[in-house]
CSV table of C-alpha atoms in Angstrom, one decimal:
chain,number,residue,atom,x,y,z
A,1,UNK,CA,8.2,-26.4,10.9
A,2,UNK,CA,5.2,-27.5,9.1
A,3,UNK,CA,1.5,-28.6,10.5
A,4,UNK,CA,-2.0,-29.8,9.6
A,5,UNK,CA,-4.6,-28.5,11.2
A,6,UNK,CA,-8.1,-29.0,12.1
A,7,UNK,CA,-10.9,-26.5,12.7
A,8,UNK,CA,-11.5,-26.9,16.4
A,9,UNK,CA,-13.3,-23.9,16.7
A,10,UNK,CA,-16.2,-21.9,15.0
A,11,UNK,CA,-14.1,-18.9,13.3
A,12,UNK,CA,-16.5,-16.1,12.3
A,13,UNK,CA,-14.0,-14.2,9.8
A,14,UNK,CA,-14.9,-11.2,10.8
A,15,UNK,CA,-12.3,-8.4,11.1
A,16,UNK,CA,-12.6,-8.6,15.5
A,17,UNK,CA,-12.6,-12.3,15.5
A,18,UNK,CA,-8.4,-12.6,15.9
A,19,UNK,CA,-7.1,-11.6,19.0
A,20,UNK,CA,-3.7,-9.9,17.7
A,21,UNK,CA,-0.9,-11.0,19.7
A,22,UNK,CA,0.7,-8.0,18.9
A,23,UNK,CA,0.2,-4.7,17.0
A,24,UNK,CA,1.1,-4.5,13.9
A,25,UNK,CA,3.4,-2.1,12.1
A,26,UNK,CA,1.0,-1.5,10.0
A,27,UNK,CA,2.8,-2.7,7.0
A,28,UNK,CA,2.9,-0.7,3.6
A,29,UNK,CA,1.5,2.0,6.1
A,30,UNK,CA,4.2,2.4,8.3
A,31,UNK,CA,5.2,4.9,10.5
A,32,UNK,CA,6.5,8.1,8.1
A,33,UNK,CA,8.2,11.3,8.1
A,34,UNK,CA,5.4,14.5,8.3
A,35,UNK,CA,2.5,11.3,9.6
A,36,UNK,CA,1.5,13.4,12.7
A,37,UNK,CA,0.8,16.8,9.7
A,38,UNK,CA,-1.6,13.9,8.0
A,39,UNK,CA,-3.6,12.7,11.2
A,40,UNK,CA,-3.8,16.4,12.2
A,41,UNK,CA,-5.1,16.9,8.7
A,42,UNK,CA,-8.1,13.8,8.7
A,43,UNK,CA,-8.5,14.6,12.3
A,44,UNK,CA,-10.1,18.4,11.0
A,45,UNK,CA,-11.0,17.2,7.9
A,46,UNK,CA,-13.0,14.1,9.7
A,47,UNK,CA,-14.8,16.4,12.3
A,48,UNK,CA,-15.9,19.3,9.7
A,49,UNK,CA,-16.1,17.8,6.6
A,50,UNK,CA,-15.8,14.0,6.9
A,51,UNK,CA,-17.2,13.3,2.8
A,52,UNK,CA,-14.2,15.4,1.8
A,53,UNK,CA,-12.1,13.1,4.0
A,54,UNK,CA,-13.3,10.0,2.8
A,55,UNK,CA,-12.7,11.1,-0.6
A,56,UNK,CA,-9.3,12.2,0.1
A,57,UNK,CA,-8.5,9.5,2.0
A,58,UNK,CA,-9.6,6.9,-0.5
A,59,UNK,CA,-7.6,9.2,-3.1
A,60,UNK,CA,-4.8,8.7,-0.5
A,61,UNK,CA,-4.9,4.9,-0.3
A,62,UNK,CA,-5.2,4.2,-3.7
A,63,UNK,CA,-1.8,5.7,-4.5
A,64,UNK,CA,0.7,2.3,-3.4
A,65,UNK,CA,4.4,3.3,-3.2
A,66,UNK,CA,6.5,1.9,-5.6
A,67,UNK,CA,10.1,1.4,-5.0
A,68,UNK,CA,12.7,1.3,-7.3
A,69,UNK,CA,14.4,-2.4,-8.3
A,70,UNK,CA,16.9,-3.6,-7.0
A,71,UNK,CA,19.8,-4.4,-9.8
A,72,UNK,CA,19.0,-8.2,-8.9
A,73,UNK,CA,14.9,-7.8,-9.8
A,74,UNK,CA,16.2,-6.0,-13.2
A,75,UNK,CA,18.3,-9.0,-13.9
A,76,UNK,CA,15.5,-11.7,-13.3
A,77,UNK,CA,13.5,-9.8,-15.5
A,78,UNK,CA,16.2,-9.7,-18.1
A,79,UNK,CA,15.5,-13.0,-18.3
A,80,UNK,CA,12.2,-13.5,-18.4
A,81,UNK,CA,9.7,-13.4,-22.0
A,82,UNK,CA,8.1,-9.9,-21.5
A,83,UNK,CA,5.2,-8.4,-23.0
A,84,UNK,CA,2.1,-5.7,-21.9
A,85,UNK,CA,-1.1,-6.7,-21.1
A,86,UNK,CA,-4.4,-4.3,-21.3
A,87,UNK,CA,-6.7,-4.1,-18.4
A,88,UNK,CA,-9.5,-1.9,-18.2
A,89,UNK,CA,-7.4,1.6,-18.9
A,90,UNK,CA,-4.3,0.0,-17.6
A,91,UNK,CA,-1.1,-1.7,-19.5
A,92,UNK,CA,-0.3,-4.7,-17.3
A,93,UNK,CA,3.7,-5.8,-17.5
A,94,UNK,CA,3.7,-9.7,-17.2
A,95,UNK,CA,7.0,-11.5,-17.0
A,96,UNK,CA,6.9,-15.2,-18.3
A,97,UNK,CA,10.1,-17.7,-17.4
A,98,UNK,CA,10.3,-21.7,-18.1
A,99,UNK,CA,7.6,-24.3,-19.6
A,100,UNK,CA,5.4,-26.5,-18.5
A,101,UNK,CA,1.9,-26.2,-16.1
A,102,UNK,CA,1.8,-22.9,-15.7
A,103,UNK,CA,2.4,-20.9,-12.0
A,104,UNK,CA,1.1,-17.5,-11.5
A,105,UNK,CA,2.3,-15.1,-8.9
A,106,UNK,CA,0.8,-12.4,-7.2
A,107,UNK,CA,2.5,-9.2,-4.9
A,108,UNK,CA,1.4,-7.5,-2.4
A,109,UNK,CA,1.0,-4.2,-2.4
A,110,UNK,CA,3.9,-1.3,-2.9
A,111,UNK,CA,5.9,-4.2,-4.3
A,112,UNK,CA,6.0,-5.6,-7.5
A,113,UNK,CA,6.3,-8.8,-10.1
A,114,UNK,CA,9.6,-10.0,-8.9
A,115,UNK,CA,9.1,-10.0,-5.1
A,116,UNK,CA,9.0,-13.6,-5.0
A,117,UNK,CA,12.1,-13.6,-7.6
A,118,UNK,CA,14.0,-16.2,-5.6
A,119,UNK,CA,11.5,-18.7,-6.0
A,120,UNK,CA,11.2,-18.8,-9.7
A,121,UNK,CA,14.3,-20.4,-10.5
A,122,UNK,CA,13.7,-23.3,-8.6
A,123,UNK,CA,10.0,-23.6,-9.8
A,124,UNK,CA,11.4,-23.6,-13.9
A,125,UNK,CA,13.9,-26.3,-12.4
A,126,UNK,CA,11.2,-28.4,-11.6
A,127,UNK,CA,9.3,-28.2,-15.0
A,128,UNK,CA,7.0,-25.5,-14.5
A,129,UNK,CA,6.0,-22.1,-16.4
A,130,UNK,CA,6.0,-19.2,-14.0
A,131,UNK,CA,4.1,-16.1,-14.8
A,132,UNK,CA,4.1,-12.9,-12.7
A,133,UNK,CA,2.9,-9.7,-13.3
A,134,UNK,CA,3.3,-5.7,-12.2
A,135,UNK,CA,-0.4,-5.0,-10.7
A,136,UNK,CA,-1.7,-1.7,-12.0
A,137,UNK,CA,0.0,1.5,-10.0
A,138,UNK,CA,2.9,-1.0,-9.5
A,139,UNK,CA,6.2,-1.6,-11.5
A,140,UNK,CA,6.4,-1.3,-14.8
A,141,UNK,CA,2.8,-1.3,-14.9
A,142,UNK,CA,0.8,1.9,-15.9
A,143,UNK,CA,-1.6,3.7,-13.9
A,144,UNK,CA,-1.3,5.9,-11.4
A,145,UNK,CA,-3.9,5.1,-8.7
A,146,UNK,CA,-5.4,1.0,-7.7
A,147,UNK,CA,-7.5,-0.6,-5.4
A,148,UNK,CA,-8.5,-4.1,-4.7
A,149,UNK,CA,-11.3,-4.7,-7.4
A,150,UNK,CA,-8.9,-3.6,-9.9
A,151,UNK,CA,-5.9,-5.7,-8.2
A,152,UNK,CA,-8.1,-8.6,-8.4
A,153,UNK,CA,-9.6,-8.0,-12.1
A,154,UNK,CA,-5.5,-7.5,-12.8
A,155,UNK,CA,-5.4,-11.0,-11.6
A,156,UNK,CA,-7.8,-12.9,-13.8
A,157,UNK,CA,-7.0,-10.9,-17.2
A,158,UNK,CA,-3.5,-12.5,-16.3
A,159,UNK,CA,-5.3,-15.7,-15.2
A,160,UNK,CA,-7.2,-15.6,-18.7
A,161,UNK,CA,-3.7,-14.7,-21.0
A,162,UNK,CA,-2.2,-17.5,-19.6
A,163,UNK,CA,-4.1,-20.7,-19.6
A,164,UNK,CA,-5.4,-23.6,-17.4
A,165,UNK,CA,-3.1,-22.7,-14.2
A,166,UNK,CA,-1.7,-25.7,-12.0
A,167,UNK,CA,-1.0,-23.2,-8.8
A,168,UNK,CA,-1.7,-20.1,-7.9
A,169,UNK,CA,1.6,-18.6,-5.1
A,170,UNK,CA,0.2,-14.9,-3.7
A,171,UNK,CA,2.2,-12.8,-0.8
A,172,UNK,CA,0.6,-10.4,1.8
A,173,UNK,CA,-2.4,-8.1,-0.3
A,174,UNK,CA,-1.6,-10.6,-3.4
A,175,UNK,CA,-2.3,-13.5,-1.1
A,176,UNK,CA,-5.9,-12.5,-0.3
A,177,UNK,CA,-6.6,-10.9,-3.7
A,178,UNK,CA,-5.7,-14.1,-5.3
A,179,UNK,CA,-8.1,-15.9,-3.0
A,180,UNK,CA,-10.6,-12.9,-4.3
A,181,UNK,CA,-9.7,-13.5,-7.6
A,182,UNK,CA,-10.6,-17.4,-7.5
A,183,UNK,CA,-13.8,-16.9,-5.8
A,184,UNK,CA,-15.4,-13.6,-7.7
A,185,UNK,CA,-13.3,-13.0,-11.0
A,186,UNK,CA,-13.4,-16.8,-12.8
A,187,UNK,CA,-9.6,-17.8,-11.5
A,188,UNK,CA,-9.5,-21.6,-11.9
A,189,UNK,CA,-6.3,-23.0,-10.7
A,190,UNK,CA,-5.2,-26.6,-9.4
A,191,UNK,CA,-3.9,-25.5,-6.0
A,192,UNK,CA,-2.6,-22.1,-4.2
A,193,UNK,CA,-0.4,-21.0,-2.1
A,194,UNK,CA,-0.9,-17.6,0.5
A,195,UNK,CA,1.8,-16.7,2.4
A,196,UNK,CA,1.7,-14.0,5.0
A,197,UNK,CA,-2.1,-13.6,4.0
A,198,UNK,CA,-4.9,-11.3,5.8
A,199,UNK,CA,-7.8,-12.8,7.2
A,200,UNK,CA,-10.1,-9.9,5.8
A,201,UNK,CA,-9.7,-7.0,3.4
A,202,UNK,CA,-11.2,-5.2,5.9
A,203,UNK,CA,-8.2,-4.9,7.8
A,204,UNK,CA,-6.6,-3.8,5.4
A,205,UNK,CA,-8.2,-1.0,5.3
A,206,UNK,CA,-8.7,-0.1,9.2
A,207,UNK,CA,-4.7,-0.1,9.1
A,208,UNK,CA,-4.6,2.3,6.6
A,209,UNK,CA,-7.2,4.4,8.7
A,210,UNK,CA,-5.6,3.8,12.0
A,211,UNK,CA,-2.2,5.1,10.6
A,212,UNK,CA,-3.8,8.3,9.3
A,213,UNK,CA,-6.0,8.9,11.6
A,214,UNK,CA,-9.7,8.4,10.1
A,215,UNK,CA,-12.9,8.2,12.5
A,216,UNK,CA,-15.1,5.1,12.5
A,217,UNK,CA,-17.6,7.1,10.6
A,218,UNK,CA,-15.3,8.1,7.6
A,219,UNK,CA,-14.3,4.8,7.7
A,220,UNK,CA,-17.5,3.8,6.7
A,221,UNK,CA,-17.9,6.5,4.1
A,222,UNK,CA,-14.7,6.0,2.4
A,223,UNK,CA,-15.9,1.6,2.0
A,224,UNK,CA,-19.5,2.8,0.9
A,225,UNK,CA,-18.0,4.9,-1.3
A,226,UNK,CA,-15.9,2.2,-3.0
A,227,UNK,CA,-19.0,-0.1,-2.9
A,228,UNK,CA,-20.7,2.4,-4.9
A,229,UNK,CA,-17.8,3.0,-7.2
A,230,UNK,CA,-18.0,-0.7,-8.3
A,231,UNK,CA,-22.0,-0.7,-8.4
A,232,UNK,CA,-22.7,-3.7,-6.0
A,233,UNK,CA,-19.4,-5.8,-7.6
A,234,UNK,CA,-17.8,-4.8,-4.0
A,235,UNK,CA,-19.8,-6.3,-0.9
A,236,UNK,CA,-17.5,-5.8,2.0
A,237,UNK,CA,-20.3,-8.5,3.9
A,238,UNK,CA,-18.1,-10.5,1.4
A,239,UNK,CA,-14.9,-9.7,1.6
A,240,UNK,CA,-13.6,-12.4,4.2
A,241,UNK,CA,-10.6,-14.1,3.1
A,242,UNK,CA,-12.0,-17.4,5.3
A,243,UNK,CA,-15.3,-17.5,4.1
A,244,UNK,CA,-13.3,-17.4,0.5
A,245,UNK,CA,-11.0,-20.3,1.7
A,246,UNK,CA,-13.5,-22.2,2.9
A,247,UNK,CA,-15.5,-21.9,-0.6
A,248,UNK,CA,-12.5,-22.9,-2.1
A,249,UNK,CA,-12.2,-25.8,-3.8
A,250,UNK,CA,-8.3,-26.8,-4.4
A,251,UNK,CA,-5.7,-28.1,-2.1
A,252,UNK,CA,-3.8,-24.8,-0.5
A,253,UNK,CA,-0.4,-24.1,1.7
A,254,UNK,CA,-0.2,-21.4,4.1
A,255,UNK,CA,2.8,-19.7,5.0
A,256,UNK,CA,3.7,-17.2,8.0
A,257,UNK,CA,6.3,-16.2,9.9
A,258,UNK,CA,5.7,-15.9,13.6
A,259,UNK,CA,7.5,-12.6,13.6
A,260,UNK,CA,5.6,-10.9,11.1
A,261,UNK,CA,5.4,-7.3,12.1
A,262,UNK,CA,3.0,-5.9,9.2
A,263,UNK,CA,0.6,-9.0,9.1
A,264,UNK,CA,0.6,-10.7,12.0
A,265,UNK,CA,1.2,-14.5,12.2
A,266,UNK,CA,-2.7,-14.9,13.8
A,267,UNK,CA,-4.2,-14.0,10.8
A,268,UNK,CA,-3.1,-16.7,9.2
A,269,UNK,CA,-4.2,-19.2,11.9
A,270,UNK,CA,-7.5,-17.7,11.3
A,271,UNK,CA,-7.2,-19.1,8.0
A,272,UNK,CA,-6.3,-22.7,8.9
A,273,UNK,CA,-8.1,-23.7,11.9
A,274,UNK,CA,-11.1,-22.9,9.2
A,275,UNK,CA,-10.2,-25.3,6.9
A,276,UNK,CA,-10.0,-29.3,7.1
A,277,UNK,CA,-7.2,-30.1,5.1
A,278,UNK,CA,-5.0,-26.9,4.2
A,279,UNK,CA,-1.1,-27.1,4.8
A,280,UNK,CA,0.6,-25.1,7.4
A,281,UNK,CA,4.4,-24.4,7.5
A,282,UNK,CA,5.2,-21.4,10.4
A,283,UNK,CA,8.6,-19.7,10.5
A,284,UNK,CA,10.1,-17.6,12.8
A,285,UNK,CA,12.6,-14.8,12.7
A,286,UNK,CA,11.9,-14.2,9.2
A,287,UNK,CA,9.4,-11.2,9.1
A,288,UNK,CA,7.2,-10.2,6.4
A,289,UNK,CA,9.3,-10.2,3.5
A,290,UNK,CA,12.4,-12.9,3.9
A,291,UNK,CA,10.3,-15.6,4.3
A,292,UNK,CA,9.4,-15.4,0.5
A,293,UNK,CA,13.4,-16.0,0.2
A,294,UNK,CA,14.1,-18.5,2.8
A,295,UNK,CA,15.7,-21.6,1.0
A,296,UNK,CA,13.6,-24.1,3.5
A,297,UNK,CA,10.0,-22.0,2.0
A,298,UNK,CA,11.0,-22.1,-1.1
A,299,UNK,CA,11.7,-25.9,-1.0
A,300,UNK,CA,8.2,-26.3,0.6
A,301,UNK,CA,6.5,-24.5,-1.7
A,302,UNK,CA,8.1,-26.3,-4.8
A,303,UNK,CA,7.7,-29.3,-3.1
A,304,UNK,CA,3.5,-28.6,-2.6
A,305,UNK,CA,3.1,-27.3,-6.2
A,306,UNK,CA,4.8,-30.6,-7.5
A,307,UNK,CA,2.2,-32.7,-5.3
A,308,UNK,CA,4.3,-33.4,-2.5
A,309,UNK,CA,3.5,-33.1,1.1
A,310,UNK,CA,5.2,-30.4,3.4
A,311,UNK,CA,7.7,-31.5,5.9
């Protein structure tokens, strides 16, 4: 199911402004083994000595997991033309497949270039160059620790390396980092696509603080300490993924499925009721992760990026 929406309402894009229809499971943050060890932790730490929690805390975030592959992501990289990347200290490993206008991809975090695997096949079937990469901390990448300014710089040396890009396809963190990217790091592209995006990158950290159990005030600490890191390049007054949609000046697709339970499906309304013209196409019973292999998303999306409207 597909729609087009109109902004009908005056959407702030602040973190409070969606009404959550349900919580989330916090997504890359869910519920772990030893978790209630960690909140008792931060929950001293945060009362006694709450710079060393922000610290640690930060420390913590900045560490994604990263799974192994599954023999089926080894094989689509076995196919792909492979070669490393620098950024900043980091080696970046960016998978090529196909010819033609160029498509880059972007993961979300704890996953990897080949997420989104099922989709390239059908995207080099319909003549175009698709170009995915292992974020630093992530894959085959190096790096041990990443965060969101180096996520997004990850995106636009990649952006740079390959060329005038036709379409941009991001999932979950990579959704709003390659909004991020477009807006604050020189990423031109023709069109994008964001599925199971965040309306703010400040959610994503008050997850992360909600599952471990940081206060309000460290929460505060650990983001101005991160501003400070990048010396003014990180203004979390900024860091709306509306207000960077609605800057935005190329055609874009949303994609969420109602049953999302680590981003859920409002955020992503958010998004399009600010926007006059974006596509919408909401699934159900598909969750976070399988609708970026659903054959009917996967037709959609090939069908936007080769200038056709959603059904």
């Amino acid at each position: 199911m597909s729609y087009q929406f109109s902004p009908e309402t005056n959407y702030s894009g602040t973190p409070q402004a969606v009404m959550l229809s349900q919580p989330p499971r916090v997504g890359r943050f869910a519920q772990t083994r030893g978790i209630g060890i960690v909140r008792h932790f931060y929950r001293v730490l945060c009362r006694f000595t709450p710079g060393l929690a922000a610290h640690l805390a930060y420390a913590q975030l900045a560490r994604p997991p990263r799974p192994a592959l599954s023999e089926r992501h080894i094989a689509i990289r076995k196919r792909a033309r492979m070669q490393r990347l620098p950024a900043g200290k980091n080696k970046l490993a960016v998978y090529e497949w196909g010819e033609g206008p160029a498509i880059l991809m972007v993961h979300g975090w704890g996953s990897h270039a080949t997420h989104m695997g099922r989709m390239i096949g059908p995207l080099v079937d319909a003549g175009f160059r698709v170009v995915a990469f292992d974020a630093p901390a992530h894959g085959k990448s190096s790096g041990g620790a990443t965060d969101l300014v180096q996520f997004a710089n990850a995106v636009a040396v990649v952006a740079r390396h390959v060329g005038p890009l036709h379409c941009v396809i991001g999932h979950s963190f990579g959704a709003a980092m390659a909004m991020y990217a477009a807006r604050d790091w020189g990423v031109v592209t023709g069109k994008m696509v964001l599925i199971s995006s965040f309306n703010h990158c400040n959610w994503f950290l008050q997850m992360f603080a909600e599952h471990v159990g940081l206060t309000p005030a460290v929460l505060d600490r650990m983001r101005q300490m991160m501003a400070n890191l990048y010396g003014g390049r990180l203004k979390w007054s900024r860091m709306s993924v509306v207000d960077m949609a609605r800057q935005a000046g190329f055609p874009m697709l949303f994609v969420h499925d109602e049953d999302d339970q680590e981003i859920p499906f409002d955020h992503s309304l958010a998004l399009v009721t600010a926007l006059k013209d974006a596509q919408f196409k909401a699934t159900s019973g598909l969750g976070h992760h399988r609708v970026v292999r659903h054959p009917e998303v996967i037709r959609d999306v090939v069908a936007f990026v080769s200038h056709q409207q959603v059904e």
